[in-house]
Each structure stands twice: as structure tokens, then as C-alpha cells.
PDB file of C-alpha atoms in Angstrom:
ATOM      1  CA  MET A   1    -106.034   3.663 -22.989  1.00 50.00           C
ATOM      2  CA  TRP A   2    -108.310   6.567 -22.148  1.00 52.00           C
ATOM      3  CA  SER A   3    -112.071   6.407 -21.782  1.00 52.00           C
ATOM      4  CA  TRP A   4    -113.539   9.962 -21.863  1.00 54.00           C
ATOM      5  CA  PRO A   5    -117.201  11.000 -21.616  1.00 56.00           C
ATOM      6  CA  PRO A   6    -118.568  14.261 -22.996  1.00 56.00           C
ATOM      7  CA  ARG A   7    -117.644  17.357 -21.083  1.00 65.00           C
ATOM      8  CA  PHE A   8    -119.877  18.653 -18.284  1.00 75.00           C
ATOM      9  CA  THR A   9    -120.025  21.533 -15.827  1.00 76.00           C
ATOM     10  CA  VAL A  10    -120.202  21.197 -12.065  1.00 67.00           C
ATOM     11  CA  SER A  11    -120.848  24.850 -11.242  1.00 62.00           C
ATOM     12  CA  ARG A  12    -123.652  26.725 -12.953  1.00 62.00           C
ATOM     13  CA  ALA A  13    -122.137  29.961 -11.641  1.00 63.00           C
ATOM     14  CA  ASP A  14    -118.977  29.807 -13.744  1.00 67.00           C
ATOM     15  CA  GLY A  15    -119.824  27.124 -16.317  1.00 74.00           C
ATOM     16  CA  ASN A  16    -116.213  25.946 -16.564  1.00 82.00           C
ATOM     17  CA  PRO A  17    -116.104  22.596 -18.347  1.00 88.00           C
ATOM     18  CA  ARG A  18    -114.888  19.524 -16.540  1.00 89.00           C
ATOM     19  CA  TYR A  19    -113.884  16.111 -17.808  1.00 90.00           C
ATOM     20  CA  ALA A  20    -113.633  12.720 -16.164  1.00 91.00           C
ATOM     21  CA  GLY A  21    -112.178   9.568 -17.586  1.00 90.00           C
ATOM     22  CA  LEU A  22    -110.412   6.347 -16.875  1.00 92.00           C
ATOM     23  CA  ASP A  23    -106.771   5.798 -17.692  1.00 91.00           C
ATOM     24  CA  VAL A  24    -106.697   2.020 -18.022  1.00 93.00           C
ATOM     25  CA  PRO A  25    -103.038   0.956 -18.024  1.00 92.00           C
ATOM     26  CA  ALA A  26    -101.809  -1.205 -20.875  1.00 89.00           C
ATOM     27  CA  ASP A  27     -99.670  -4.224 -20.031  1.00 85.00           C
ATOM     28  CA  ASP A  28     -96.587  -2.380 -21.310  1.00 89.00           C
ATOM     29  CA  THR A  29     -97.156   0.812 -19.268  1.00 91.00           C
ATOM     30  CA  PRO A  30     -93.861   2.482 -18.336  1.00 93.00           C
ATOM     31  CA  ASP A  31     -95.139   3.290 -14.794  1.00 93.00           C
ATOM     32  CA  ALA A  32     -94.119   0.285 -12.689  1.00 93.00           C
ATOM     33  CA  ARG A  33     -96.743   1.166 -10.048  1.00 94.00           C
ATOM     34  CA  LEU A  34     -99.507   0.540 -12.602  1.00 95.00           C
ATOM     35  CA  LYS A  35     -98.172  -2.960 -13.338  1.00 94.00           C
ATOM     36  CA  GLU A  36     -99.235  -4.151  -9.865  1.00 96.00           C
ATOM     37  CA  PRO A  37    -101.726  -7.014 -10.494  1.00 96.00           C
ATOM     38  CA  ARG A  38    -104.543  -5.456  -8.429  1.00 97.00           C
ATOM     39  CA  VAL A  39    -104.586  -2.161 -10.374  1.00 97.00           C
ATOM     40  CA  VAL A  40    -107.751  -1.566 -12.407  1.00 96.00           C
ATOM     41  CA  ALA A  41    -107.516   2.056 -13.614  1.00 96.00           C
ATOM     42  CA  VAL A  42    -106.810   5.664 -12.688  1.00 96.00           C
ATOM     43  CA  LEU A  43    -109.856   7.935 -12.459  1.00 95.00           C
ATOM     44  CA  VAL A  44    -108.883  11.356 -13.819  1.00 93.00           C
ATOM     45  CA  TYR A  45    -110.872  14.530 -13.075  1.00 92.00           C
ATOM     46  CA  ALA A  46    -109.729  17.491 -15.151  1.00 91.00           C
ATOM     47  CA  ALA A  47    -110.326  21.050 -16.293  1.00 88.00           C
ATOM     48  CA  GLU A  48    -109.584  22.091 -19.863  1.00 86.00           C
ATOM     49  CA  ASP A  49    -106.003  23.035 -19.026  1.00 88.00           C
ATOM     50  CA  ARG A  50    -104.975  20.727 -16.168  1.00 90.00           C
ATOM     51  CA  VAL A  51    -105.661  17.596 -14.162  1.00 92.00           C
ATOM     52  CA  LEU A  52    -107.493  18.490 -10.948  1.00 92.00           C
ATOM     53  CA  ARG A  53    -107.410  15.109  -9.183  1.00 95.00           C
ATOM     54  CA  GLU A  54    -106.533  11.492  -9.827  1.00 96.00           C
ATOM     55  CA  ALA A  55    -107.577   8.383  -7.929  1.00 97.00           C
ATOM     56  CA  LEU A  56    -106.288   4.827  -8.254  1.00 98.00           C
ATOM     57  CA  ILE A  57    -108.903   2.062  -8.463  1.00 98.00           C
ATOM     58  CA  THR A  58    -107.811  -1.407  -7.346  1.00 98.00           C
ATOM     59  CA  ASP A  59    -109.429  -4.787  -6.743  1.00 98.00           C
ATOM     60  CA  ASP A  60    -108.431  -7.341  -4.102  1.00 98.00           C
ATOM     61  CA  LYS A  61    -108.611 -10.131  -6.700  1.00 97.00           C
ATOM     62  CA  PRO A  62    -105.922  -9.838  -9.403  1.00 97.00           C
ATOM     63  CA  ALA A  63    -108.001 -11.913 -11.860  1.00 95.00           C
ATOM     64  CA  GLU A  64    -110.932  -9.508 -11.556  1.00 95.00           C
ATOM     65  CA  ALA A  65    -108.625  -6.493 -11.915  1.00 95.00           C
ATOM     66  CA  ARG A  66    -107.097  -8.051 -15.051  1.00 94.00           C
ATOM     67  CA  GLN A  67    -110.586  -8.604 -16.518  1.00 93.00           C
ATOM     68  CA  MET A  68    -111.638  -5.000 -15.845  1.00 94.00           C
ATOM     69  CA  ARG A  69    -108.407  -3.742 -17.482  1.00 92.00           C
ATOM     70  CA  SER A  70    -108.887  -5.845 -20.619  1.00 90.00           C
ATOM     71  CA  PHE A  71    -109.286  -3.699 -23.740  1.00 85.00           C
ATOM     72  CA  ALA A  72    -110.645  -6.612 -25.793  1.00 87.00           C
ATOM     73  CA  ASP A  73    -112.996  -8.169 -23.251  1.00 90.00           C
ATOM     74  CA  GLU A  74    -114.305  -5.216 -21.261  1.00 91.00           C
ATOM     75  CA  THR A  75    -115.949  -1.823 -21.788  1.00 92.00           C
ATOM     76  CA  GLN A  76    -114.968   0.853 -19.267  1.00 92.00           C
ATOM     77  CA  GLN A  77    -117.184   3.919 -18.927  1.00 91.00           C
ATOM     78  CA  VAL A  78    -117.457   7.044 -16.757  1.00 92.00           C
ATOM     79  CA  THR A  79    -120.723   8.990 -16.664  1.00 90.00           C
ATOM     80  CA  PHE A  80    -121.499  12.284 -14.923  1.00 89.00           C
ATOM     81  CA  ILE A  81    -124.759  12.063 -12.954  1.00 90.00           C
ATOM     82  CA  GLU A  82    -126.433  15.349 -11.959  1.00 86.00           C
ATOM     83  CA  ALA A  83    -129.212  14.232  -9.586  1.00 84.00           C
ATOM     84  CA  PRO A  84    -130.007  13.402  -6.850  1.00 88.00           C
ATOM     85  CA  ALA A  85    -126.388  14.354  -6.006  1.00 89.00           C
ATOM     86  CA  ARG A  86    -123.539  15.049  -8.416  1.00 90.00           C
ATOM     87  CA  HIS A  87    -121.311  12.055  -8.852  1.00 93.00           C
ATOM     88  CA  LEU A  88    -119.332  10.050 -11.374  1.00 94.00           C
ATOM     89  CA  LYS A  89    -120.608   6.575 -12.172  1.00 95.00           C
ATOM     90  CA  ILE A  90    -117.856   4.183 -13.221  1.00 95.00           C
ATOM     91  CA  ALA A  91    -118.891   0.991 -14.987  1.00 95.00           C
ATOM     92  CA  PHE A  92    -116.949  -2.049 -16.182  1.00 94.00           C
ATOM     93  CA  SER A  93    -118.937  -4.437 -18.415  1.00 94.00           C
ATOM     94  CA  HIS A  94    -117.952  -7.651 -20.173  1.00 91.00           C
ATOM     95  CA  ASN A  95    -118.166  -7.480 -23.959  1.00 90.00           C
ATOM     96  CA  TYR A  96    -120.242  -9.762 -26.175  1.00 89.00           C
ATOM     97  CA  PRO A  97    -120.522 -12.772 -26.306  1.00 86.00           C
ATOM     98  CA  ASP A  98    -120.210 -12.812 -22.502  1.00 88.00           C
ATOM     99  CA  ALA A  99    -123.065 -11.533 -20.351  1.00 88.00           C
ATOM    100  CA  PRO A 100    -122.363  -7.905 -19.314  1.00 90.00           C
ATOM    101  CA  ALA A 101    -121.904  -8.661 -15.552  1.00 90.00           C
ATOM    102  CA  THR A 102    -121.480  -4.915 -15.005  1.00 94.00           C
ATOM    103  CA  VAL A 103    -119.486  -3.747 -11.991  1.00 94.00           C
ATOM    104  CA  GLU A 104    -120.302  -0.170 -10.915  1.00 96.00           C
ATOM    105  CA  ALA A 105    -118.755   2.351  -8.566  1.00 97.00           C
ATOM    106  CA  SER A 106    -119.836   5.876  -7.648  1.00 97.00           C
ATOM    107  CA  VAL A 107    -117.603   8.811  -6.672  1.00 97.00           C
ATOM    108  CA  PRO A 108    -119.295  11.981  -5.370  1.00 96.00           C
ATOM    109  CA  LEU A 109    -118.288  15.418  -6.647  1.00 93.00           C
ATOM    110  CA  VAL A 110    -118.159  18.017  -3.886  1.00 91.00           C
ATOM    111  CA  LYS A 111    -117.046  21.622  -4.416  1.00 87.00           C
ATOM    112  CA  ASP A 112    -115.507  20.807  -7.806  1.00 87.00           C
ATOM    113  CA  ASP A 113    -113.436  17.898  -6.507  1.00 92.00           C
ATOM    114  CA  LEU A 114    -113.620  14.118  -6.199  1.00 95.00           C
ATOM    115  CA  ASP A 115    -114.838  13.007  -2.774  1.00 96.00           C
ATOM    116  CA  ILE A 116    -113.070   9.653  -2.727  1.00 97.00           C
ATOM    117  CA  ALA A 117    -113.650   9.270   1.030  1.00 97.00           C
ATOM    118  CA  HIS A 118    -117.374   8.810   0.302  1.00 97.00           C
ATOM    119  CA  ALA A 119    -117.037   6.698  -2.842  1.00 98.00           C
ATOM    120  CA  GLN A 120    -119.289   3.660  -3.080  1.00 97.00           C
ATOM    121  CA  LEU A 121    -117.550   0.607  -4.480  1.00 97.00           C
ATOM    122  CA  PRO A 122    -118.365  -3.081  -4.646  1.00 97.00           C
ATOM    123  CA  PRO A 123    -116.768  -5.309  -1.985  1.00 97.00           C
ATOM    124  CA  GLY A 124    -113.104  -5.880  -2.744  1.00 97.00           C
ATOM    125  CA  MET A 125    -112.674  -2.700  -4.800  1.00 98.00           C
ATOM    126  CA  HIS A 126    -110.831   0.322  -3.434  1.00 98.00           C
ATOM    127  CA  ILE A 127    -110.103   3.901  -4.496  1.00 98.00           C
ATOM    128  CA  ALA A 128    -107.283   6.086  -3.205  1.00 97.00           C
ATOM    129  CA  ALA A 129    -105.623   9.399  -4.017  1.00 96.00           C
ATOM    130  CA  TRP A 130    -103.020   9.049  -6.760  1.00 95.00           C
ATOM    131  CA  ARG A 131    -100.231  11.171  -8.221  1.00 91.00           C
ATOM    132  CA  ARG A 132     -98.183  10.535 -11.308  1.00 85.00           C
TER     133      ARG A 132
END
């Protein structure tokens, strides 16, 4: 399932639109790598005509990863933040009637690319380069 925010631009000079979203794997995903219990989602950063970068988000605790992947129990969201520094905010929140208990991560955007080396994630969560 895809979670896409509105489009945005990173460079005022060229104004080319960019998109960022989460590809949250369904239980029946054909990619065996995404069936690993610690997988949460794939962060996708794209131009209009191609994927620019992907990053795999995982959690050390399989139960927490399963909760964050849940389509029925969780809302997954990516937001582009302009200031103080350009970054993508990733949020996972429990749905009603549970308390939100939002888990957030931040991935900087540098020179029109994801800077996963400087991503800020909660303890136990990880992000790494990914290719399909």
C-alpha cells in the first residue's frame, strides 16, 4: 500500500516536482525480502518519471514492525518539511480507538537526495539503502 503526500520541490532554481511516500508491504507481497518480520516500509523518493532513491525502514522488534505495517490499525504518513532544514518527516500513528502513540523519524534531503546517513530515528529503528 502506498502513502503519498502532495508533490513538492526541493530546488527553487529548476522547480522540478518531487514526491516521497511509503511503500508499506502487504502480508502477501511477492518480494520475499519484504516478508522479513522486522520490515516496516520502504521510503521512496521520486521525480515525475522515475524513482530517485529508496530506503528500507526496519525495527528491531518484530511486533512493533508488524504494528507499524498494519493497514487497519495504523496511519503511515510522510511530510516534506522546508525549514529549518529540508527533510522528510515519517510518522506512524495508532488509529482510533487506541491512543495515537506516534513514532516519528526524520530523513534529511541534501542536494536532491535522501541523506539516510544522517537520518534521525527512534531507538531500535533503522534505515538503509534499498533496491528492488
